[in-house]
Structures are given as C-alpha cells and as structure tokens.
XYZ file of C-alpha atoms in Angstrom:
359
model
C -87.232 80.478 -169.083
C -86.660 76.790 -168.365
C -85.676 76.188 -171.997
C -83.117 79.005 -171.970
C -81.518 77.689 -168.793
C -81.426 74.173 -170.248
C -79.843 75.474 -173.455
C -77.094 77.247 -171.504
C -76.353 74.038 -169.603
C -76.084 72.091 -172.844
C -73.770 74.748 -174.293
C -71.633 74.674 -171.130
C -71.261 70.884 -171.266
C -70.465 71.086 -174.973
C -67.762 73.698 -174.323
C -66.027 71.497 -171.769
C -66.249 68.507 -174.074
C -64.698 70.576 -176.889
C -61.946 71.774 -174.542
C -61.186 68.191 -173.530
C -61.033 67.166 -177.199
C -58.708 70.084 -178.029
C -56.302 69.197 -175.214
C -56.299 65.547 -176.254
C -55.705 66.497 -179.887
C -52.816 68.780 -178.925
C -51.105 66.107 -176.839
C -51.515 63.550 -179.624
C -50.005 66.031 -182.086
C -47.023 66.586 -179.762
C -46.406 62.850 -179.398
C -46.694 62.440 -183.182
C -44.209 65.275 -183.705
C -41.696 63.653 -181.356
C -42.061 60.378 -183.263
C -41.739 62.240 -186.570
C -38.543 63.969 -185.402
C -36.993 60.751 -184.105
C -37.643 58.863 -187.341
C -36.515 61.869 -189.394
C -33.098 62.072 -187.758
C -32.676 58.318 -188.069
C -33.441 58.426 -191.773
C -31.615 61.629 -192.692
C -28.550 61.373 -190.441
C -28.371 57.647 -189.756
C -28.330 58.187 -185.992
C -29.347 55.674 -183.357
C -32.847 55.773 -181.871
C -31.715 57.277 -178.552
C -29.628 59.974 -180.253
C -32.528 60.850 -182.580
C -34.995 61.023 -179.704
C -32.639 63.145 -177.598
C -32.080 65.593 -180.456
C -35.831 65.864 -181.073
C -36.602 66.557 -177.423
C -33.929 69.238 -176.935
C -35.002 70.862 -180.198
C -38.688 71.035 -179.265
C -37.999 72.186 -175.708
C -35.474 74.790 -176.927
C -33.114 73.919 -174.053
C -30.122 75.132 -176.038
C -27.837 72.110 -175.940
C -25.535 71.630 -178.880
C -26.127 69.223 -181.726
C -25.844 65.560 -180.758
C -23.762 64.985 -183.893
C -22.788 67.433 -186.626
C -25.694 68.073 -189.003
C -25.528 68.355 -192.750
C -27.700 70.790 -194.708
C -30.637 68.385 -194.894
C -30.478 67.823 -191.133
C -30.438 71.562 -190.419
C -33.438 72.206 -192.697
C -35.291 69.352 -191.011
C -34.418 70.822 -187.585
C -35.822 74.227 -188.575
C -39.053 72.596 -189.761
C -39.224 70.641 -186.517
C -38.743 73.834 -184.473
C -41.507 75.618 -186.395
C -43.988 72.767 -185.956
C -43.020 72.484 -182.296
C -43.669 76.172 -181.640
C -47.122 75.917 -183.226
C -48.171 72.764 -181.349
C -46.727 73.721 -177.950
C -48.277 77.204 -178.190
C -51.626 75.594 -179.029
C -51.378 73.246 -176.028
C -50.331 76.116 -173.748
C -53.290 78.243 -174.809
C -55.756 75.408 -174.269
C -54.211 74.527 -170.924
C -54.439 78.149 -169.781
C -58.056 78.283 -170.940
C -58.786 75.108 -168.968
C -57.295 76.659 -165.813
C -59.126 79.968 -166.219
C -62.509 78.337 -166.912
C -62.154 75.799 -164.108
C -62.051 72.752 -166.361
C -60.082 70.624 -163.923
C -62.330 71.584 -160.986
C -65.368 70.670 -163.053
C -63.798 67.335 -163.997
C -63.251 66.515 -160.314
C -66.809 67.591 -159.477
C -68.305 65.527 -162.313
C -66.287 62.474 -161.249
C -67.445 62.878 -157.645
C -71.074 63.292 -158.711
C -70.854 60.259 -160.989
C -69.639 58.083 -158.121
C -72.446 59.348 -155.891
C -75.091 58.703 -158.557
C -73.743 55.224 -159.330
C -74.041 54.314 -155.644
C -77.771 55.144 -155.582
C -80.202 52.233 -155.686
C -83.929 52.000 -154.887
C -83.895 55.754 -154.456
C -86.319 58.603 -155.082
C -85.758 61.341 -157.666
C -87.127 64.811 -156.922
C -87.309 66.952 -160.059
C -87.316 70.639 -159.137
C -86.159 72.222 -155.898
C -88.749 74.952 -155.564
C -91.143 75.343 -152.639
C -92.870 72.026 -153.260
C -89.609 70.200 -153.909
C -88.062 71.522 -150.712
C -91.007 70.319 -148.678
C -90.733 66.843 -150.208
C -87.001 66.629 -149.528
C -87.532 67.825 -145.969
C -89.990 64.987 -145.327
C -87.721 62.422 -146.988
C -84.702 63.582 -145.021
C -86.673 63.272 -141.773
C -87.521 59.647 -142.612
C -84.074 58.684 -143.914
C -85.292 58.019 -147.447
C -82.498 57.929 -150.095
C -83.149 60.586 -152.731
C -81.466 62.857 -155.246
C -82.507 66.329 -156.403
C -82.433 67.435 -160.050
C -82.793 71.103 -160.966
C -81.638 73.312 -163.850
C -80.691 76.153 -161.500
C -77.145 76.036 -160.134
C -78.257 78.261 -157.259
C -80.935 75.770 -156.196
C -78.449 72.890 -156.429
C -76.002 74.748 -154.188
C -78.777 75.308 -151.628
C -79.664 71.600 -151.719
C -76.028 70.595 -151.236
C -75.682 73.007 -148.308
C -78.578 71.151 -146.679
C -76.655 67.913 -147.134
C -78.770 66.524 -149.984
C -77.464 64.667 -153.030
C -78.139 67.000 -155.948
C -77.171 67.405 -159.580
C -77.690 70.233 -162.039
C -79.618 69.011 -165.050
C -82.835 69.096 -167.050
C -85.224 66.369 -165.874
C -87.100 66.473 -169.188
C -84.014 65.065 -170.943
C -83.319 61.320 -171.002
C -79.587 61.921 -170.661
C -79.959 63.755 -167.349
C -82.430 61.220 -165.974
C -79.958 58.440 -166.732
C -77.276 60.356 -164.835
C -79.353 60.107 -161.641
C -80.007 56.377 -162.055
C -83.589 56.462 -163.336
C -83.361 52.754 -164.195
C -82.592 51.916 -160.530
C -85.010 54.367 -158.898
C -88.315 53.352 -157.300
C -90.133 56.670 -157.532
C -90.013 59.944 -159.439
C -91.575 63.122 -158.032
C -92.086 66.003 -160.473
C -92.413 69.450 -158.878
C -91.241 71.492 -161.860
C -92.771 74.957 -162.456
C -94.870 74.117 -165.533
C -97.300 71.327 -166.373
C -95.528 70.761 -169.702
C -92.175 70.129 -168.000
C -93.766 67.724 -165.521
C -95.544 65.862 -168.327
C -92.360 65.538 -170.425
C -90.452 64.304 -167.385
C -93.055 61.658 -166.550
C -93.150 60.421 -170.144
C -89.339 60.244 -170.317
C -89.104 58.447 -166.975
C -91.738 55.872 -167.904
C -89.952 55.195 -171.187
C -86.617 54.619 -169.439
C -88.086 52.686 -166.501
C -91.671 51.457 -167.009
C -91.776 50.090 -163.426
C -91.014 53.396 -161.718
C -93.764 55.085 -159.716
C -94.300 58.618 -161.037
C -95.934 61.358 -158.976
C -96.498 64.698 -160.687
C -97.708 68.155 -159.789
C -100.466 69.742 -161.890
C -102.059 73.168 -161.827
C -105.622 72.284 -162.899
C -108.002 69.420 -163.664
C -107.183 69.417 -167.391
C -103.511 69.007 -166.596
C -104.339 66.187 -164.174
C -106.032 64.233 -166.986
C -103.068 64.729 -169.307
C -100.598 63.696 -166.625
C -102.473 60.442 -166.070
C -102.622 59.779 -169.805
C -98.877 60.478 -169.915
C -98.208 57.726 -167.382
C -98.294 59.442 -163.982
C -99.385 57.061 -161.215
C -100.471 59.913 -158.961
C -101.162 63.551 -159.738
C -101.384 66.246 -157.076
C -102.792 69.720 -157.619
C -101.765 72.059 -154.789
C -104.727 74.313 -155.461
C -107.371 71.583 -155.597
C -105.883 69.618 -152.697
C -105.400 72.785 -150.662
C -109.009 73.815 -151.205
C -110.324 70.417 -150.152
C -108.165 70.407 -147.024
C -109.342 73.877 -146.066
C -112.962 72.806 -146.477
C -112.346 69.651 -144.431
C -110.597 71.670 -141.734
C -113.653 73.890 -141.500
C -116.230 71.080 -141.513
C -114.330 68.308 -139.655
C -111.577 70.005 -137.662
C -110.981 67.150 -135.188
C -110.652 64.592 -137.968
C -108.206 66.809 -139.812
C -106.131 67.439 -136.702
C -105.952 63.704 -136.037
C -105.008 62.796 -139.614
C -102.492 65.632 -139.956
C -100.840 64.595 -136.714
C -100.458 61.009 -137.911
C -99.308 61.784 -141.459
C -96.926 64.596 -140.547
C -95.479 62.909 -137.487
C -96.618 65.626 -135.078
C -98.608 63.036 -133.178
C -95.820 60.909 -131.716
C -98.216 58.243 -130.443
C -99.628 56.827 -133.674
C -98.448 56.444 -137.254
C -99.966 55.179 -140.497
C -97.709 52.936 -142.562
C -97.935 50.714 -145.649
C -96.646 47.147 -146.007
C -96.477 45.160 -149.217
C -96.834 41.373 -148.862
C -94.659 39.148 -151.022
C -94.682 35.393 -151.660
C -92.690 34.761 -148.452
C -95.401 36.074 -146.136
C -96.411 33.171 -143.822
C -100.076 34.233 -143.694
C -100.975 34.042 -147.384
C -104.333 32.358 -147.914
C -105.414 32.920 -144.300
C -108.091 35.321 -143.124
C -107.322 38.261 -140.863
C -109.027 36.380 -138.028
C -106.786 33.350 -138.547
C -103.643 35.500 -138.788
C -104.549 37.301 -135.522
C -102.370 40.284 -136.401
C -104.276 42.643 -134.135
C -103.901 40.437 -131.069
C -100.217 39.713 -131.795
C -99.060 43.256 -132.535
C -101.852 45.648 -131.537
C -101.646 47.350 -134.963
C -104.936 48.086 -136.727
C -105.421 47.201 -140.413
C -107.326 50.173 -141.832
C -107.466 49.054 -145.462
C -106.048 46.594 -147.969
C -105.120 47.433 -151.540
C -105.310 44.318 -153.721
C -102.769 43.584 -156.445
C -105.376 44.449 -159.106
C -105.996 47.872 -157.514
C -109.166 47.026 -155.560
C -109.300 48.891 -152.245
C -110.939 47.191 -149.258
C -111.664 49.742 -146.563
C -112.165 48.453 -143.032
C -111.551 44.777 -143.918
C -113.536 42.235 -141.960
C -112.178 39.281 -140.016
C -113.031 37.000 -142.973
C -110.944 39.001 -145.488
C -108.295 36.728 -147.041
C -104.641 37.716 -147.263
C -103.248 37.494 -150.801
C -99.874 37.913 -152.503
C -99.217 41.496 -153.540
C -101.582 43.006 -150.972
C -100.627 46.378 -149.551
C -101.706 46.687 -145.916
C -102.469 50.197 -144.669
C -102.032 50.004 -140.916
C -102.115 52.304 -137.901
C -100.334 51.846 -134.619
C -97.534 52.928 -132.347
C -93.941 52.662 -133.590
C -93.432 49.487 -131.577
C -96.647 47.915 -132.882
C -95.729 48.695 -136.486
C -92.240 47.333 -135.976
C -93.668 44.074 -134.666
C -96.102 43.923 -137.576
C -93.233 44.439 -139.998
C -91.346 41.519 -138.462
C -94.516 39.432 -138.525
C -95.247 40.009 -142.187
C -91.570 40.101 -143.287
C -92.361 42.220 -146.343
C -89.705 42.553 -149.014
C -91.039 45.980 -149.878
C -92.197 48.404 -147.260
C -93.799 51.629 -148.475
C -92.440 54.114 -148.048
C -90.205 53.326 -145.067
C -90.426 52.420 -141.406
C -92.223 55.074 -139.320
C -90.034 57.980 -138.456
C -88.419 58.143 -135.052
C -88.792 54.406 -134.500
C-alpha cells in the first residue's frame, strides 16, 4: 500500500514537471516565432526592425490592422505561413495554460515555494517519519516542549491533519533520499521512524545515515528480529511498542509506586521534579574535577542520577570521586529552577533534548 501511494506521488510530481516544461517550451516557441517573423519581413520586404516587429505582432494576435506597408506575393505567402504557425503555437500554449489552471498548477507552485522556504529555515530539528498513532504522540510531546520538528508522511490526509494542528509537515516518502533532503536531513539532529512496516523504517534509517552519518536515528520495530536488523542498519535506538508495553505493564503490576513516580517525571504530570540530560563540551569549567570538587548538588540542588561517558560507558549513581570529562552526558533530576541553575553552571553547548517543559 505504501509503495502504491509513493508511486502516485512520484507520478503527480512528474506530471507537474512535464506541464512546466510544456509551458516553457510553448513560450520559447512563441518568442522564436516573433523573431522569425521580424527577420523574415526585414529580409523579404526590406522593412525596418520596428515595422517588421509590428507587422509580426499584429499578424500573430489577429488584431485586424492593415498591412504596415504594401506586401508583394512573397510577403503575403510568408504572412500566411506566419499565421498558420502562430495559430498552432498559441493554441498549444492556451491548452497548456488551461490545463495548468484546471489542475491547480499555480496553486501547487505557490505551495511548493512556501514549503521550500519553511524547510530551508529548519536547523537542528527533528524529523518524524509517519503521522500515525505513534507519530502523533511524538509530535504532541515535542510541541509541548517547543522542540523544532517536521512531519513527513505519504498520505495527504495525514499531512493536512498535521498542518491543522500547526505542525510543519510535507507530503513525501521518507524511504527516498530526495524527500529526506527536502526536509533538511543534513541539518537535522534526530530522525524518528514511526512508519507502518519494519521494512520502511529500516530503509529510512539506512537512507538517513547515508545522507547524514551524525544524525541520531530512532526507529520503531514490531519484534525482536526486526530490532536486531534495525540496529545493524544503523539505528541508534529501537523501540518495540509491544515489548516495551509488556514490560511497562509488568512493572506497573510489580512496582506501581516506582512506575507512578517515573511516569510523572518523564511525562511532565509531576510538576515538581523533572529528569533532564546535559552534554558537557570543552568549555565546561569543571572538566577534570570530581563531583565533590564541583559541588553541583550544593550549588543547584539538582541530583546527578547517572553519567554517560563519551565512549558509551554508563555510570549509575556516580560517587563523589567520579571525575567530570569532556563529552559526558549528565542525567539529572530536580525542580525546573534547579535544572535551570545547573544548565547555567555547566554551560553546555548541547542540551538533550531541551530545557524542562514549563520552565
């Protein structure tokens, strides 16, 4: 089904491109005919350039004015040929112009121009591929946190729904390099694949990683086998709604208070505390110091839950002696004010994903 929709989109784009080429060709033919008529009258009748041009124009437009100067037999034959060619070319242009009006060519051109400007303005944004149930939930969370993102979906109906919600959206096939480039894949920081099939998600991840090896790719998978293939295809994170949902249901049954606490923090329902990530760059003033020496807890009140090293090592519950290194990602918990102060203290160049909502 996805392939048929993609094929129709390709055919639609090709039709508009052909229509644009036909209109351009017709206008070029008309200009060439005017030049041909002007030179012809100059050569055959010996008229001036302005007289030859005037005669050509009134002949092609069939206004009905009289001859600029008396014509001999050669001039009259040339005029008849010019009229015949003019009828053919002007009729061709009129038909193509009418077709462009009926099929909404000019409206589409305006829409494409507007979309291109919007896409070119995107930078350090997130790309959500697919606007189904999972995609809508992702966009809802991003919109709540003010994260810049764009939606890509093959369905025009889904795109219209996204635009009604105020989201930046474009109709396209995320498995195609051309459509990924249209949404600024080379300038994006993260790609989220929520397409209906595992194959589409895998193709999209592979295409995105080819176009932008630095982009973070998160994909949806239906089973464990698909998860393995997604990771081999370059996905940084793979989420299976069925596996994750089952684990959360089990945790809710076995550790309900823990789940309530974590859900409240992650979803924003608990307005007292948030969990946020901070990436440390070379400008952090505490590089090389221990957590005890940096005294982040006493200065801000925020709690450092874990540290992810640059090489991927995860340090859970770091001790006071843990050293701060370049490229560390701090996973911290605190109130909005505490996290804001910690952000100012660390001065990270990259904060993941954004400041806590409602701060």
